[in-house]
PDB file of C-alpha atoms and ligand atoms in Angstrom:
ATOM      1  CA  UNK Z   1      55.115  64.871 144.930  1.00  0.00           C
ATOM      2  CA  UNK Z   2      51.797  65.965 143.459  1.00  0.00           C
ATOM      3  CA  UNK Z   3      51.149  69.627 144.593  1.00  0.00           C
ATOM      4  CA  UNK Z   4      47.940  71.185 144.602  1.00  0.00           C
ATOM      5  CA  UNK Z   5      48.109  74.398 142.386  1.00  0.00           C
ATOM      6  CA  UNK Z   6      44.636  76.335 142.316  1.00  0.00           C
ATOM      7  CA  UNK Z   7      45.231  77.873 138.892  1.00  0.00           C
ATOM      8  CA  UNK Z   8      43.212  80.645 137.082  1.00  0.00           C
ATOM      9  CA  UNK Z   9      40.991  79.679 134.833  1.00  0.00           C
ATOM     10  CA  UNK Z  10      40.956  81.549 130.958  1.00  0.00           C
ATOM     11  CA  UNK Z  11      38.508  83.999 131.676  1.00  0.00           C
ATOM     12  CA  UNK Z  12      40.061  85.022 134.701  1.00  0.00           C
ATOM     13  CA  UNK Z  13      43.609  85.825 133.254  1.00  0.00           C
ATOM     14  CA  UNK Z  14      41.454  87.384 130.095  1.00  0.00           C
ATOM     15  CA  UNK Z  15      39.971  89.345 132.831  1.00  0.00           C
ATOM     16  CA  UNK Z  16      43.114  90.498 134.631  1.00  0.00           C
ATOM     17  CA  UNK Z  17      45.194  91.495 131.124  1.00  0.00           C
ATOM     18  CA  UNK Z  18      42.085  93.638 130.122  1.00  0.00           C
ATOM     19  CA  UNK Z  19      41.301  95.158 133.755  1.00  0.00           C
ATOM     20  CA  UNK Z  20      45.192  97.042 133.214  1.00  0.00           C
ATOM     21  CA  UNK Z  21      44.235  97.669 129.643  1.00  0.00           C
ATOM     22  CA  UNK Z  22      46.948  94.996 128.299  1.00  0.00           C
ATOM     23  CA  UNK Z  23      49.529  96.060 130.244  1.00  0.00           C
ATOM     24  CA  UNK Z  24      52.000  95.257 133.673  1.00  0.00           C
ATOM     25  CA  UNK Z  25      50.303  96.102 136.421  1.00  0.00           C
ATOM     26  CA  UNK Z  26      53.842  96.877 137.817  1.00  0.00           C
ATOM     27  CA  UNK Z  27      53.366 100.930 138.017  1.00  0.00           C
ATOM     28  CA  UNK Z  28      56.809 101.531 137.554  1.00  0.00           C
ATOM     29  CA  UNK Z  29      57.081  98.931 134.643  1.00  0.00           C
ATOM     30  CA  UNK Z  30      53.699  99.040 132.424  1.00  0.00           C
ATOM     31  CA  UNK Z  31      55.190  97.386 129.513  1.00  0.00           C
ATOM     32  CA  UNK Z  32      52.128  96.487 127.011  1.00  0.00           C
ATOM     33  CA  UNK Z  33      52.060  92.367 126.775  1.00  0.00           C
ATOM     34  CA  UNK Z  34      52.039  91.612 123.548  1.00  0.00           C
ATOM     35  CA  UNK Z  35      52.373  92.993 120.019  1.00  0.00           C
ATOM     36  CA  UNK Z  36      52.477  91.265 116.347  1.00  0.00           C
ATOM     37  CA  UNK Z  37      54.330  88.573 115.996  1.00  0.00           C
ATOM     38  CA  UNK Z  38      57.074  88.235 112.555  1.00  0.00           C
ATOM     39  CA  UNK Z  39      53.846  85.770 111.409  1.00  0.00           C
ATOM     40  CA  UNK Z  40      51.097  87.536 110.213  1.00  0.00           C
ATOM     41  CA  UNK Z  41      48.398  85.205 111.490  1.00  0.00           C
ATOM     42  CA  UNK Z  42      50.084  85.103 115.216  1.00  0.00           C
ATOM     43  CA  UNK Z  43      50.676  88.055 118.122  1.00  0.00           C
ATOM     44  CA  UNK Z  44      53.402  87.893 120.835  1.00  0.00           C
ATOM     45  CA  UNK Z  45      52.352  87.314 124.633  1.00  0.00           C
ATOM     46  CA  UNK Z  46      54.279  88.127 127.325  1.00  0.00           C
ATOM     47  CA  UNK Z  47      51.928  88.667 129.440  1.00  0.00           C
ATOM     48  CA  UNK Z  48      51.193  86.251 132.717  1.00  0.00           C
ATOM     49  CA  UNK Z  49      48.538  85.555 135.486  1.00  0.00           C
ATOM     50  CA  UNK Z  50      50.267  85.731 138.398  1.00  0.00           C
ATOM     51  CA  UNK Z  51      49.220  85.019 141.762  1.00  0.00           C
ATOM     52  CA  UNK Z  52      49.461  87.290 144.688  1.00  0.00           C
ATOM     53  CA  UNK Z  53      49.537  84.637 147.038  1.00  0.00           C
ATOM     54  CA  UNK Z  54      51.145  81.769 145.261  1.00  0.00           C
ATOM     55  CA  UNK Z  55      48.922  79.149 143.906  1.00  0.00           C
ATOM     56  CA  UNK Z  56      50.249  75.949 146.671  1.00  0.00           C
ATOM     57  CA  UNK Z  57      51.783  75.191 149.242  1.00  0.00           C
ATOM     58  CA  UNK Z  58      55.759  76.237 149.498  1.00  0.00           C
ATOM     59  CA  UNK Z  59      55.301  78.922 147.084  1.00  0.00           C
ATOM     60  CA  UNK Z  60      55.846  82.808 147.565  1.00  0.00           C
ATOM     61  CA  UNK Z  61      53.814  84.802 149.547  1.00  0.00           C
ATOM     62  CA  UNK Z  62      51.769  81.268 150.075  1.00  0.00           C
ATOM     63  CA  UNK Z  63      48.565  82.160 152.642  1.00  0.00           C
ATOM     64  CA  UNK Z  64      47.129  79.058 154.164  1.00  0.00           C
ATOM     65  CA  UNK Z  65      43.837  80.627 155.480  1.00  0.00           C
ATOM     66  CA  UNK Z  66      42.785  81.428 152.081  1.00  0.00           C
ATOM     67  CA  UNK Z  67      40.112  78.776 150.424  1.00  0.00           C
ATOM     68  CA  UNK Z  68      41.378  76.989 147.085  1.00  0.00           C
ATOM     69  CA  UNK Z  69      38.250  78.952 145.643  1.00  0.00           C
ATOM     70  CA  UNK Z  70      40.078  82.114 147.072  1.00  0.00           C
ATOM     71  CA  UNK Z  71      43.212  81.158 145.759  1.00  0.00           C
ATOM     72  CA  UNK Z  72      42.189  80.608 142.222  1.00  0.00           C
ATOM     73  CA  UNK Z  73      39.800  83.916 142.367  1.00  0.00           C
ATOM     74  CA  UNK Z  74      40.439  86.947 140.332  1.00  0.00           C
ATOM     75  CA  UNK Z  75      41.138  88.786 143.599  1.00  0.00           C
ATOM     76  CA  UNK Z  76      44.433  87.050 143.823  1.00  0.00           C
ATOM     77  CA  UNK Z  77      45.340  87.376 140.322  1.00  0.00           C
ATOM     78  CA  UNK Z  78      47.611  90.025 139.119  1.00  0.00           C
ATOM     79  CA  UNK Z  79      48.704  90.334 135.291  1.00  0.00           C
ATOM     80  CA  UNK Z  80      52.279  91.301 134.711  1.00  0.00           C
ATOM     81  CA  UNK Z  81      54.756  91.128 131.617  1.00  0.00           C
ATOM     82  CA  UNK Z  82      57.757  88.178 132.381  1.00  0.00           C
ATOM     83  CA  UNK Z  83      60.396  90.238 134.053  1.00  0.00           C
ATOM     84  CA  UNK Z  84      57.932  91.418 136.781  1.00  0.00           C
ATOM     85  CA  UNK Z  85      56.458  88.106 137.089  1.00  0.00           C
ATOM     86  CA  UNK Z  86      59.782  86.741 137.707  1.00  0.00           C
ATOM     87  CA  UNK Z  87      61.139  89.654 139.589  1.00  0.00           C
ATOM     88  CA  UNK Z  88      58.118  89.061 142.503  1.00  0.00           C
ATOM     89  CA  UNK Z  89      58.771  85.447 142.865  1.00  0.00           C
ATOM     90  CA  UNK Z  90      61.891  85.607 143.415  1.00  0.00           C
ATOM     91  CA  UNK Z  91      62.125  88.187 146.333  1.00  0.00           C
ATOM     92  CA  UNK Z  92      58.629  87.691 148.638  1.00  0.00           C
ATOM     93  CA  UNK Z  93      60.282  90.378 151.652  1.00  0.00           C
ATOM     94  CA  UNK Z  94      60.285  92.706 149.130  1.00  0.00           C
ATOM     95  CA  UNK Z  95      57.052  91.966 147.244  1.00  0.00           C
ATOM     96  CA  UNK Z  96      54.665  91.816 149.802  1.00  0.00           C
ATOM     97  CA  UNK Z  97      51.143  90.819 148.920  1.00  0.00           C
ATOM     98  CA  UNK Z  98      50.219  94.225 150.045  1.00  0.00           C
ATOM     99  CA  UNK Z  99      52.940  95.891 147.831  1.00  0.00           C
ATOM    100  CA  UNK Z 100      51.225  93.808 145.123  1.00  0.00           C
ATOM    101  CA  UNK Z 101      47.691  94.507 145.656  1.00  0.00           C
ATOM    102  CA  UNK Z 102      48.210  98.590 145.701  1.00  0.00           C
ATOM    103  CA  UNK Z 103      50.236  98.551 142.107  1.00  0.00           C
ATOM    104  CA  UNK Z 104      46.883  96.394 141.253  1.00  0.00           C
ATOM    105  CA  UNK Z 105      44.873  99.018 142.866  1.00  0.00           C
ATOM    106  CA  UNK Z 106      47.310 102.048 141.363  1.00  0.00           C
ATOM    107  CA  UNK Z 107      47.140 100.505 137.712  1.00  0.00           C
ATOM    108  CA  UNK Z 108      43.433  99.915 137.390  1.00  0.00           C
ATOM    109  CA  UNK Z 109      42.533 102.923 138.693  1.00  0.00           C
ATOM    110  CA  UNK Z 110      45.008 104.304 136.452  1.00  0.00           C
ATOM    111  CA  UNK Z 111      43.620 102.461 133.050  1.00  0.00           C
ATOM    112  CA  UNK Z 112      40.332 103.542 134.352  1.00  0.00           C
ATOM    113  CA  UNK Z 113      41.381 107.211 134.499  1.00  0.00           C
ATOM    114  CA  UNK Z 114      42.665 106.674 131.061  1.00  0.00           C
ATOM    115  CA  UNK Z 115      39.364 105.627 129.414  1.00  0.00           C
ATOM    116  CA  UNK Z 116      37.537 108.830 131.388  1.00  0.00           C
ATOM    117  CA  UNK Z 117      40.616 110.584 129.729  1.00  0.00           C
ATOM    118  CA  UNK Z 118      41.807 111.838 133.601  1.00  0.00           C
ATOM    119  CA  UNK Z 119      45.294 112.534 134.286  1.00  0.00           C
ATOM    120  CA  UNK Z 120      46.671 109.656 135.927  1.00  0.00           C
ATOM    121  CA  UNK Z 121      47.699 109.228 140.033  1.00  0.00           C
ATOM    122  CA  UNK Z 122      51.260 108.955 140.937  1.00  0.00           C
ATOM    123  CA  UNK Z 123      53.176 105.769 142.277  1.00  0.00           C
ATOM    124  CA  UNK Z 124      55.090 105.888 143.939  1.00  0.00           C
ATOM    125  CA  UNK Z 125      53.786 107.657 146.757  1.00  0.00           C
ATOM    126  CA  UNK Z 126      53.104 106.978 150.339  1.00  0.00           C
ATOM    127  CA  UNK Z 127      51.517 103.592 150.993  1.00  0.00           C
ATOM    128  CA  UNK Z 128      48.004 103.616 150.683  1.00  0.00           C
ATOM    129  CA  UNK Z 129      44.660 102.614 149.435  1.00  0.00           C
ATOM    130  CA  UNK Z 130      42.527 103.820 146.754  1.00  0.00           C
ATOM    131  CA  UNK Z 131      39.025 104.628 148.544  1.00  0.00           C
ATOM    132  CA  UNK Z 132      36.024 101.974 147.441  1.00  0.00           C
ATOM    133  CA  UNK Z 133      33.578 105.118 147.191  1.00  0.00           C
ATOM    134  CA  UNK Z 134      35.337 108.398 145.529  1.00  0.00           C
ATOM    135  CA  UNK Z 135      38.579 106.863 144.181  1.00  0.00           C
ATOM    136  CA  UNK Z 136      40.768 109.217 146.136  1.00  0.00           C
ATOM    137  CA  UNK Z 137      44.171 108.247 147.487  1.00  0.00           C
ATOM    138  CA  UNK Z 138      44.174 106.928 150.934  1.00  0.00           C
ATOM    139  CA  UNK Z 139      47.544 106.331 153.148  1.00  0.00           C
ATOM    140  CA  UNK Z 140      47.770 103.474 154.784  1.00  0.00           C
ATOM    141  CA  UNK Z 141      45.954 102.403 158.008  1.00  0.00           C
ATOM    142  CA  UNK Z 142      44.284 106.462 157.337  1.00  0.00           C
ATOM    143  CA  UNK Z 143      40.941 105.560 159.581  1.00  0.00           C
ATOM    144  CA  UNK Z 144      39.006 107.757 157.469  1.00  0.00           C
ATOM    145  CA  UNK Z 145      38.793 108.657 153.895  1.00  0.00           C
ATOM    146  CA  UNK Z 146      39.482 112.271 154.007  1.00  0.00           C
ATOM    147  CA  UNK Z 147      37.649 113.082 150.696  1.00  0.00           C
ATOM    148  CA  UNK Z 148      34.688 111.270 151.415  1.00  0.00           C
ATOM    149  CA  UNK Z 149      34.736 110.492 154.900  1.00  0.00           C
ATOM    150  CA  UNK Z 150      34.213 106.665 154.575  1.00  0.00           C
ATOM    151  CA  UNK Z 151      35.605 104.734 157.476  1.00  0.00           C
ATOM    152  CA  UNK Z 152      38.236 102.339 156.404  1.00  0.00           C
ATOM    153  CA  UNK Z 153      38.806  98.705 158.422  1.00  0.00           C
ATOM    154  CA  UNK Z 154      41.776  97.114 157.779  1.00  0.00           C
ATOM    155  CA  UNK Z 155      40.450  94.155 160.373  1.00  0.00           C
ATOM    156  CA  UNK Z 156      37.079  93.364 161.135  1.00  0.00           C
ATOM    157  CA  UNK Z 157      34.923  96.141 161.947  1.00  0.00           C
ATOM    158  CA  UNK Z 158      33.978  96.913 166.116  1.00  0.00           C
ATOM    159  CA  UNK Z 159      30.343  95.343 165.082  1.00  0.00           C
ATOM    160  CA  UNK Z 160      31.855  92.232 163.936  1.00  0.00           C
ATOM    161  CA  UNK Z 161      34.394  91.632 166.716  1.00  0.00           C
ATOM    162  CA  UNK Z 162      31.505  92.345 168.668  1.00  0.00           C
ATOM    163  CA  UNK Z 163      29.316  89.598 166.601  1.00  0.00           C
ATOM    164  CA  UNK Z 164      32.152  87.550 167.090  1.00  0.00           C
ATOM    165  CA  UNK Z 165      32.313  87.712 170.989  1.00  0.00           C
ATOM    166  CA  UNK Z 166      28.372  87.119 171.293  1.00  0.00           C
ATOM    167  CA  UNK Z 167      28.765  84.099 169.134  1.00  0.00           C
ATOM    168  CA  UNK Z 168      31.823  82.758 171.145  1.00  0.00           C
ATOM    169  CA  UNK Z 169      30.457  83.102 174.820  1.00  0.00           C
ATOM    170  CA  UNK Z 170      27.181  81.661 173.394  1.00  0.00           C
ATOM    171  CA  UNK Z 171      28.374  78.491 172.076  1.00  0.00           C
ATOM    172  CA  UNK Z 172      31.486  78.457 174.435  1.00  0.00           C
ATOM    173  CA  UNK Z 173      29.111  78.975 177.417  1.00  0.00           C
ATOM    174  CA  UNK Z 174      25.965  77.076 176.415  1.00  0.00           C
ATOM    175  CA  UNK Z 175      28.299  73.976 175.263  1.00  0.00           C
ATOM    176  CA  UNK Z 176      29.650  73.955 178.893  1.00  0.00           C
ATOM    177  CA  UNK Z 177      27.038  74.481 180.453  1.00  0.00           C
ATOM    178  CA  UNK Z 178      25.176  71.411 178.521  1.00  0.00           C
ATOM    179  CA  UNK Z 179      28.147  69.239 179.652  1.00  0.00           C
ATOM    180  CA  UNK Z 180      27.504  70.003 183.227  1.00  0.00           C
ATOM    181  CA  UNK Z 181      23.782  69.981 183.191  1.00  0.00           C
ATOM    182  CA  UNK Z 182      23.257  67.297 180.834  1.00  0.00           C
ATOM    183  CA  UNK Z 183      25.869  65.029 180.513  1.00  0.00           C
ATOM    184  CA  UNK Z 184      25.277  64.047 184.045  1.00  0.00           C
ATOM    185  CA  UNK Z 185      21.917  63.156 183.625  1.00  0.00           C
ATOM    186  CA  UNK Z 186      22.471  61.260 180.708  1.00  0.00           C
ATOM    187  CA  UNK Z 187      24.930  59.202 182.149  1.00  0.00           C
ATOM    188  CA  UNK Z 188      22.346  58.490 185.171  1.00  0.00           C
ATOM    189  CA  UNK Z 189      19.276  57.556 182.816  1.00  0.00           C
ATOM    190  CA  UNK Z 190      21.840  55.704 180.598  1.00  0.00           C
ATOM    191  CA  UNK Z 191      24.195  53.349 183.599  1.00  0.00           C
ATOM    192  CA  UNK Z 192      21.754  53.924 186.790  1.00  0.00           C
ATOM    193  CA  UNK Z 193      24.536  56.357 188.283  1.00  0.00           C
ATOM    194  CA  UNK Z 194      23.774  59.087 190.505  1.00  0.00           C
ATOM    195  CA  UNK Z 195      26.186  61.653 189.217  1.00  0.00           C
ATOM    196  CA  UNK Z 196      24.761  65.414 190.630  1.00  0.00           C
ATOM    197  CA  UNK Z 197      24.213  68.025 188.084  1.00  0.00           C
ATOM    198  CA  UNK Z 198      27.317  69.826 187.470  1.00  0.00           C
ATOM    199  CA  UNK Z 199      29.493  66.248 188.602  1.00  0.00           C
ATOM    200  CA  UNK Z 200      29.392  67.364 192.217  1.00  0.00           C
ATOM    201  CA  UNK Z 201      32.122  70.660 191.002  1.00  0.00           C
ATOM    202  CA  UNK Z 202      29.309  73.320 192.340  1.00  0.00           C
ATOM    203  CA  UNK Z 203      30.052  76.703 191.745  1.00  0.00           C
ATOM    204  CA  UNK Z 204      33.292  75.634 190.083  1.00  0.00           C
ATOM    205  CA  UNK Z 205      31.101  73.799 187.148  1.00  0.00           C
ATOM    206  CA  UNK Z 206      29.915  77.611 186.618  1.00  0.00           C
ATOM    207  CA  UNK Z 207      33.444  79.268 186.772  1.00  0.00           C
ATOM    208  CA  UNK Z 208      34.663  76.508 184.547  1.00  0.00           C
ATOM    209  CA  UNK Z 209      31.659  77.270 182.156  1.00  0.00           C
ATOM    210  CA  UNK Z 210      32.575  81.204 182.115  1.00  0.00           C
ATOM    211  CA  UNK Z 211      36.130  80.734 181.622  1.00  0.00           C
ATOM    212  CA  UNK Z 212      35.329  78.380 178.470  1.00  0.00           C
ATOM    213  CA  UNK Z 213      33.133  81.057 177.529  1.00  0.00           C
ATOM    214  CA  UNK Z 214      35.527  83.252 177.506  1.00  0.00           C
ATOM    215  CA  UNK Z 215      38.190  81.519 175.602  1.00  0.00           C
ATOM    216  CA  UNK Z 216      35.817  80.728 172.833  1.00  0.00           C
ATOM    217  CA  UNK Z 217      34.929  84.285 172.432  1.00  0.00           C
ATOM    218  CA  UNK Z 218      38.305  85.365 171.925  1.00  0.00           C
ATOM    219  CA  UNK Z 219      39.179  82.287 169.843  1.00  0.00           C
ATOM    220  CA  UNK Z 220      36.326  84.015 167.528  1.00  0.00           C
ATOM    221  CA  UNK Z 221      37.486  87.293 167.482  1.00  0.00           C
ATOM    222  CA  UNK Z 222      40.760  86.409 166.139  1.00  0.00           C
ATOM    223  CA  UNK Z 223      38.956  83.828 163.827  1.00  0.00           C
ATOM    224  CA  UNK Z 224      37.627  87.037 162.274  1.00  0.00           C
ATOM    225  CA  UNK Z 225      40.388  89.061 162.310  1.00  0.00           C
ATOM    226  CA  UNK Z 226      41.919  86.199 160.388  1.00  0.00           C
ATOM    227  CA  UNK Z 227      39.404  86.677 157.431  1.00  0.00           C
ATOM    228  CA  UNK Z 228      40.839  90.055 156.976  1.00  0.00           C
ATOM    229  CA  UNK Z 229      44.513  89.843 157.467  1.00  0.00           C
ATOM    230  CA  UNK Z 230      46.157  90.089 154.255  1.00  0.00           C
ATOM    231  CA  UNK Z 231      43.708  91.617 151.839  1.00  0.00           C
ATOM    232  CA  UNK Z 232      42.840  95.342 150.913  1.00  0.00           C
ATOM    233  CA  UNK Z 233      40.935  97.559 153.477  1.00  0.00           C
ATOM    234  CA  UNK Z 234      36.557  97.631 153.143  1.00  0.00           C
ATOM    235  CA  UNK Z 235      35.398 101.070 153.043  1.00  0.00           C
ATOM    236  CA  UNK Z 236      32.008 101.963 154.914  1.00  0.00           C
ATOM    237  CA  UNK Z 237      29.528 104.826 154.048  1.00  0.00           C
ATOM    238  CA  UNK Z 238      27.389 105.948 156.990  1.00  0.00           C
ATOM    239  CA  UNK Z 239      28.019 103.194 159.523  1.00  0.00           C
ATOM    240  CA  UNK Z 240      30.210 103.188 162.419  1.00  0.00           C
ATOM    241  CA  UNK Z 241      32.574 101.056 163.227  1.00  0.00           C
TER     242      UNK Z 241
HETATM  243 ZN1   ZN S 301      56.496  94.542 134.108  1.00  0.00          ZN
HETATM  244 ZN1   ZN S 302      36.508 108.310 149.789  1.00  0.00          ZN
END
């Protein structure tokens, strides 16, 4: 069978490997990946692109909401030597894509700190987040960032649910309605029926029409929520959530 694998492309993995200054991105591990080679002209790699939510279908930690575009994107790349490579595709319960995206978190931040010549932050340490803003430490589902005070959403934010809702009821509720209003006289111009508006239902047409509504407004709330699931926390600056 011919899988599907959304693969990085070079400048991606180049990208990764030099984002963690050449090394794991493992906290615990941070081997460099690679050194000279015995030939003069070559260098040793052990170094790999790996993907945080595996490339297709079947594979570890596999997430089938993501686009291929989002699959193959550098935000679902992380560079690690062999042995951690190996060691997170082999044990997924263990490995969780969040577990992976914080040591990416931990070890940039870290190489960053490095080049600003900053002592570096701990791992392990409580679950967390590092804040988008000030670059402090936040623990996991924290609400606020207590250095900085930016709110953090782990879903989608109360103004987007909300969003969400308005856009459900409206098309759930104006698409119903249409059918009742419409579709009858349609039907009339288009067989010389006399079908009344609503198909002779009455005020059930209308509760029918609300209860749609309904259902399509929380069908778009969770289709939000999905877009979220399963990827670092957004940080917001003066706005409320
Ligand atoms: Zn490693
Ligand atoms: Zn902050």
């Amino acid at each position: 069978m011919n899988k599907i694998r959304d693969d990085f492309t070079k400048e991606t993995k180049r990208i990764l490997q030099e984002r963690v200054g050449n090394r794991c991105t493992n906290p615990e591990c941070r081997c460099l990946t690679s050194g000279p080679n015995y030939e003069p002209e070559k260098a040793t790699r052990i170094g790999v692109a790996a993907h945080i939510t595996a490339a297709a279908e079947g594979g570890p930690r596999f997430n089938s909401s993501l686009s291929n575009e989002k699959r193959k994107s550098i935000s679902n790349g992380i560079w690690l030597c062999q042995n951690c490579a190996k060691l997170i595709d082999n044990d997924e319960k263990i490995y969780t894509t969040n577990m992976l995206l914080e040591w990416k978190q931990v070890s940039e931040e870290n190489c960053r700190r490095e080049l600003e010549g900053k002592p570096p932050i701990e791992y392990p340490q409580k679950e967390g987040w590092i804040c988008y803003w000030c670059r402090s430490f936040v623990e996991h589902m924290q609400p606020v960032c207590a250095a900085c005070h930016a709110e953090v959403a782990y879903t989608a934010t109360r103004k987007e649910r909300g969003e969400a809702w308005s856009t459900g009821l409206f098309v759930g509720g104006g698409g119903s309605l249409l059918f009742f209003v419409l579709l009858p006289q349609i039907l009339n111009a288009q067989f010389d029926w006399a079908l009344p508006i609503g198909f002779g239902l009455g005020i059930y047409a209308l509760i029918i029409s609300a209860i749609i509504a309904v259902i399509c407004g929380v069908v778009s709330i969770e289709h939000k929520e999905k877009q979220y699931r399963g990827q670092p926390p957004r940080f917001f600056r003066n706005t409320i959530i």
